XYZ file of C-alpha atoms in Angstrom:
342
model
C -0.370 0.037 0.101
C 2.826 2.322 0.463
C 3.896 2.587 -2.902
C 0.346 4.432 -3.563
C 0.716 6.801 -0.911
C 2.710 9.009 -3.061
C 1.024 9.574 -5.737
C -2.020 9.658 -3.866
C -0.234 13.432 -2.000
C 1.067 14.604 -5.859
C -2.582 13.963 -7.072
C -4.011 15.915 -3.730
C -1.580 18.264 -4.237
C -2.868 18.494 -7.613
C -6.405 18.804 -7.068
C -5.432 21.358 -4.595
C -4.269 23.682 -7.437
C -7.414 22.814 -9.763
C -9.553 24.051 -7.011
C -8.098 26.861 -6.176
C -8.022 27.840 -9.850
C -11.672 27.180 -10.020
C -12.119 29.111 -7.477
C -10.656 31.889 -9.196
C -13.157 31.989 -12.088
C -15.797 31.573 -9.981
C -14.533 35.044 -8.658
C -13.418 37.013 -11.960
C -17.320 35.481 -13.220
C -18.889 36.703 -10.539
C -20.155 33.241 -10.408
C -20.048 32.828 -6.742
C -23.286 33.080 -5.916
C -24.617 30.776 -8.905
C -26.093 27.680 -5.873
C -27.531 30.054 -4.216
C -27.635 26.987 -0.966
C -25.504 24.334 0.283
C -24.705 21.698 -0.999
C -26.830 21.607 -3.242
C -28.249 24.313 -5.747
C -31.207 25.321 -5.681
C -32.085 22.101 -3.558
C -30.589 19.645 -6.425
C -27.500 18.104 -6.303
C -27.411 18.036 -10.494
C -28.196 21.662 -10.891
C -30.817 23.549 -13.337
C -29.936 24.111 -16.813
C -32.796 26.569 -17.439
C -34.653 29.002 -15.570
C -37.427 27.189 -15.895
C -36.809 24.551 -13.703
C -36.616 26.818 -10.900
C -39.874 28.966 -11.567
C -43.098 27.625 -9.337
C -45.119 25.351 -11.261
C -49.117 24.264 -10.870
C -49.350 20.740 -10.021
C -46.376 20.176 -9.459
C -44.677 17.714 -6.781
C -41.453 20.143 -4.737
C -39.237 18.030 -2.639
C -38.105 19.654 0.909
C -35.392 22.391 0.092
C -36.286 22.734 -3.258
C -36.247 26.973 -4.067
C -37.765 28.891 -6.380
C -37.711 32.181 -7.801
C -41.078 34.605 -6.832
C -41.066 37.964 -8.025
C -37.655 38.045 -7.509
C -37.675 36.280 -3.908
C -36.168 33.141 -2.641
C -38.988 30.741 -1.496
C -37.629 27.572 -0.269
C -39.629 24.161 0.323
C -39.585 23.392 3.746
C -41.426 19.543 3.411
C -41.747 17.130 0.227
C -45.961 18.569 -1.474
C -47.354 19.099 -4.567
C -48.664 22.519 -5.459
C -52.305 22.705 -6.850
C -53.533 24.781 -9.338
C -52.547 28.196 -7.639
C -49.355 29.815 -4.783
C -50.076 28.602 -2.195
C -47.941 30.732 0.288
C -48.377 28.019 3.368
C -46.196 25.919 1.223
C -43.318 27.869 1.358
C -41.123 30.107 3.759
C -38.788 32.621 2.250
C -35.216 32.075 2.048
C -33.533 34.724 4.943
C -29.874 33.601 4.750
C -29.185 36.288 1.706
C -31.390 38.387 -0.854
C -29.580 36.985 -3.955
C -32.964 35.666 -6.655
C -31.044 35.760 -9.792
C -30.535 32.316 -11.918
C -27.876 32.435 -14.984
C -27.029 29.422 -16.295
C -23.265 30.584 -16.111
C -22.915 31.381 -13.223
C -24.575 28.487 -11.518
C -22.690 25.723 -13.531
C -19.390 27.418 -13.481
C -20.371 27.557 -9.323
C -21.113 24.218 -9.336
C -17.836 22.791 -11.264
C -16.474 24.512 -8.203
C -18.202 22.604 -6.041
C -17.405 19.372 -8.259
C -13.532 19.168 -8.113
C -14.099 20.491 -4.256
C -15.719 17.038 -3.452
C -13.478 14.958 -5.952
C -10.209 16.319 -4.256
C -11.687 14.664 -1.127
C -11.179 11.718 -2.582
C -7.236 10.719 -2.390
C -6.939 12.557 0.439
C -9.111 10.829 2.015
C -7.729 7.658 0.451
C -3.946 8.985 1.868
C -5.636 9.905 5.213
C -6.567 6.090 4.872
C -3.043 4.906 3.950
C -0.983 6.933 6.032
C -0.844 5.276 8.986
C 1.542 2.449 7.286
C 4.526 5.123 8.367
C 2.943 4.931 11.839
C 6.452 2.819 12.914
C 8.466 4.766 10.699
C 7.432 8.560 10.571
C 4.365 9.338 12.717
C 4.807 13.015 10.950
C 2.736 11.458 8.109
C -0.252 10.161 9.182
C -0.709 13.354 11.691
C -0.338 15.813 9.052
C -2.678 13.483 7.250
C -5.166 14.001 9.687
C -5.134 17.659 9.917
C -5.461 17.853 6.396
C -8.407 15.831 6.534
C -9.453 18.358 9.918
C -8.537 21.374 7.180
C -10.488 19.999 4.112
C -13.446 19.498 6.456
C -13.132 23.275 8.080
C -12.793 24.281 3.591
C -16.488 22.592 2.905
C -18.425 24.149 6.199
C -16.044 27.510 4.630
C -17.892 26.960 1.478
C -21.637 27.350 3.295
C -20.975 30.002 4.931
C -19.226 31.883 2.306
C -22.229 31.719 0.544
C -24.767 32.010 3.206
C -23.378 35.544 4.100
C -23.556 36.499 -0.052
C -19.549 36.211 -0.609
C -18.506 38.105 1.900
C -15.041 39.360 0.264
C -13.043 38.590 4.493
C -14.402 34.771 4.182
C -13.534 34.837 1.050
C -9.936 35.659 1.521
C -10.228 33.436 4.886
C -11.120 30.738 2.303
C -8.025 31.021 0.227
C -6.233 31.201 3.244
C -7.286 27.914 4.482
C -6.208 26.707 0.602
C -2.981 28.215 1.108
C -2.457 25.938 4.173
C -3.365 22.773 3.127
C -1.235 22.900 0.064
C 1.841 23.186 2.200
C 0.011 20.684 4.408
C 0.628 17.845 1.203
C 3.593 20.025 0.172
C 5.069 19.174 3.083
C 4.215 15.265 3.513
C 4.955 15.383 -0.104
C 8.260 15.682 1.071
C 8.549 13.096 3.712
C 8.241 10.998 1.597
C 11.343 11.397 -0.242
C 13.379 8.370 -0.806
C 17.179 10.342 -1.605
C 17.572 12.799 1.019
C 21.102 15.477 -0.230
C 22.557 16.861 2.559
C 24.322 20.351 1.102
C 26.031 24.109 3.311
C 23.685 25.948 3.543
C 24.736 29.051 5.485
C 22.647 30.865 8.015
C 22.080 34.057 5.769
C 21.524 32.161 2.956
C 18.460 30.608 5.457
C 17.362 33.609 6.972
C 16.948 35.401 3.238
C 15.352 32.495 1.784
C 12.796 32.538 4.746
C 12.496 36.554 4.172
C 11.738 35.589 0.290
C 8.288 33.914 1.807
C 7.853 35.475 3.948
C 7.885 38.692 1.652
C 5.017 36.493 -0.533
C 2.563 35.347 2.026
C 2.925 39.751 2.643
C 2.453 39.961 -1.112
C -0.402 37.436 -1.268
C -1.888 39.011 1.976
C -1.649 42.496 0.001
C -3.005 41.188 -3.276
C -6.235 40.019 -1.582
C -7.024 43.264 0.101
C -6.321 44.864 -3.389
C -9.214 42.484 -4.874
C -11.670 42.766 -1.885
C -11.555 46.981 -3.262
C -11.797 45.595 -6.998
C -15.211 43.811 -5.727
C -16.041 46.725 -3.875
C -15.817 48.731 -6.667
C -17.677 46.487 -9.034
C -21.169 46.818 -6.960
C -20.490 50.578 -7.483
C -19.596 50.847 -10.707
C -21.062 47.502 -12.505
C -19.190 44.518 -14.197
C -18.356 46.130 -17.563
C -17.122 49.120 -15.925
C -13.609 47.719 -15.906
C -11.289 50.608 -16.611
C -13.194 52.024 -13.157
C -12.179 49.488 -11.030
C -9.401 50.571 -9.767
C -9.234 54.447 -10.720
C -8.851 56.037 -7.526
C -6.735 52.948 -5.842
C -5.781 52.321 -1.837
C -2.194 52.652 -0.008
C -2.823 48.795 0.016
C -2.668 48.878 -4.585
C 0.283 51.039 -4.217
C 2.604 48.929 -1.166
C 2.002 45.088 -3.161
C 2.900 47.272 -6.767
C 5.987 48.648 -5.042
C 7.327 44.994 -2.479
C 7.326 43.579 -6.192
C 10.171 44.806 -6.794
C 11.299 43.082 -3.303
C 10.516 40.322 -3.972
C 12.334 40.491 -7.490
C 15.868 42.042 -5.884
C 15.586 39.000 -2.679
C 15.266 35.959 -5.290
C 17.226 37.761 -7.904
C 20.410 37.543 -5.171
C 19.363 33.965 -3.798
C 19.979 33.267 -7.335
C 23.314 34.675 -7.304
C 24.594 33.148 -4.004
C 23.505 29.757 -4.995
C 25.747 29.560 -7.529
C 28.529 30.895 -6.130
C 28.092 28.707 -3.923
C 27.081 25.559 -5.895
C 23.769 24.374 -3.759
C 21.969 23.172 -7.110
C 19.208 24.792 -5.611
C 17.771 25.168 -9.463
C 14.052 25.453 -8.498
C 15.479 29.176 -7.344
C 15.312 30.158 -11.285
C 11.607 28.526 -11.818
C 10.538 30.963 -8.719
C 12.277 34.391 -10.387
C 9.728 33.323 -13.743
C 6.608 32.778 -11.342
C 7.590 36.476 -9.728
C 8.305 37.813 -13.027
C 4.719 36.104 -14.578
C 2.725 37.322 -11.345
C 4.770 40.931 -12.334
C 3.327 40.366 -15.644
C -0.194 39.715 -14.741
C -0.456 42.826 -11.939
C 0.663 45.004 -15.204
C -1.957 44.360 -17.541
C -4.799 43.985 -15.300
C -4.165 47.337 -14.131
C -2.767 48.690 -17.510
C -4.931 47.060 -19.534
C -8.358 46.703 -17.643
C -8.292 43.791 -16.522
C -7.646 41.651 -19.799
C -9.582 38.117 -19.726
C -8.345 35.477 -16.861
C -5.990 37.700 -16.307
C -7.264 37.831 -12.412
C -7.691 33.337 -12.227
C -3.860 33.539 -13.802
C -2.397 36.388 -11.521
C -3.867 33.734 -7.930
C -2.831 30.276 -9.664
C 0.830 31.688 -9.700
C 0.561 33.003 -6.785
C -0.256 30.429 -4.933
C 2.383 27.891 -7.517
C 4.826 30.473 -5.853
C 4.224 29.967 -2.833
C 4.568 26.023 -3.727
C 7.618 25.871 -4.742
C 9.165 27.984 -2.554
C 8.115 26.117 0.704
C 9.611 22.627 -0.471
C 13.073 25.081 -0.739
C 12.294 25.982 2.535
C 11.923 22.471 3.640
C 14.981 21.154 1.136
C 16.739 23.975 2.606
C 15.753 22.785 6.943
C 16.241 19.517 6.395
C 20.097 20.014 5.614
C 23.005 20.434 7.450
C 24.595 24.619 7.058
C 27.423 26.128 8.588
C 27.620 30.132 9.800
C 29.942 32.405 6.814
C-alpha cells in the first residue's frame, strides 16, 4: 500500500491547485452566488440548466429544500408537497440567508463545477489519510499531518457554506483562500517526507534567513493582493462589471504597497539565485521561482494598464499559489540539510 501513497499525495496537491483555479474563475466571473444554497444548488444535486426549472409551477411535486424564484424572491420548500392550481404561500418559506434571487445558467454551472472539483479532491485525500497509517511505526509525522489535512478539508467545506450564506462577504472569501494555502503547505510537507533520497548540502545562516524572508514577502504580497481584490469587488458593485477601466481609478495605499513590494521580491530572489550559483548549492528551483515572480508581475501590470483582460485575474492568483508552493518546498529542502555560518 505504501507504494501508492506518494502518487496519492501528488494527486491531492494537483487537485488542490485545481480548486484554487476553479475558485479564481468563480470569483472572476462573479459566479459565487450561482447556487444560492449549499451543498445542493437550488435544492438539486445536479443544478438546473434553465430558469423554467426554478420557477413555481402548478400541479408539480416539490421536494424539501427545493428553491424557486418568485417575484424576485427566493422561496424554499420546508417539506415535500405537490402544488395546486394556484400558488399557496403556506407551502413555502422565504429563503432568509441572503436575498440574491438571480438565475444565470453559466454562473450556476461554474459554481457547481467548483464544488464538484472540491468533492473529487476529497477522494485521494481520504485515501491518502487511510494509507498514511502504514507509516506510523517509521514516520509518525506523516499520519499526523494527513489527519490535519482531513480536518482542514472539513473546515474548508464548512467555510464554503459560510461564504455562500454570507452572500460572498470578501473577508470570508479571503479566509477560504488562506485555508487552501494551508492545506497545500501540509500536503507539500507530506510529499517532502516521502522522498526516498535526501541529499545533504551546506547552507549559510544568511542564505537560510534570506530564503525565509523571501517566503514571508510572498505571503505578505498575497495578503495585500487579497485586500486589493476586495477593493475591486467593492468597486464592481458601485460602477458595474462592464466598467473595468474604473475598477482601479482611485486605488488605496495597499495597492501601491502591493505594487512596490514586487520590486523587493524580485531583488531578494535574484540575490538568492546569485548566491546559490556562487556556493554551487544546486537549488535550481530558484530559477523557477524567479520565472513565476516575473509572470506574476506581468499579469499584475496587464490587469492595471489594460483593464483586467480575460483570465488575467485567475492566472494572477494561480501563479501566486504555485510560487508559494515551490518556495515552501525549497525551504523544506534547505532546513532539513546541514548548514554552517559564514
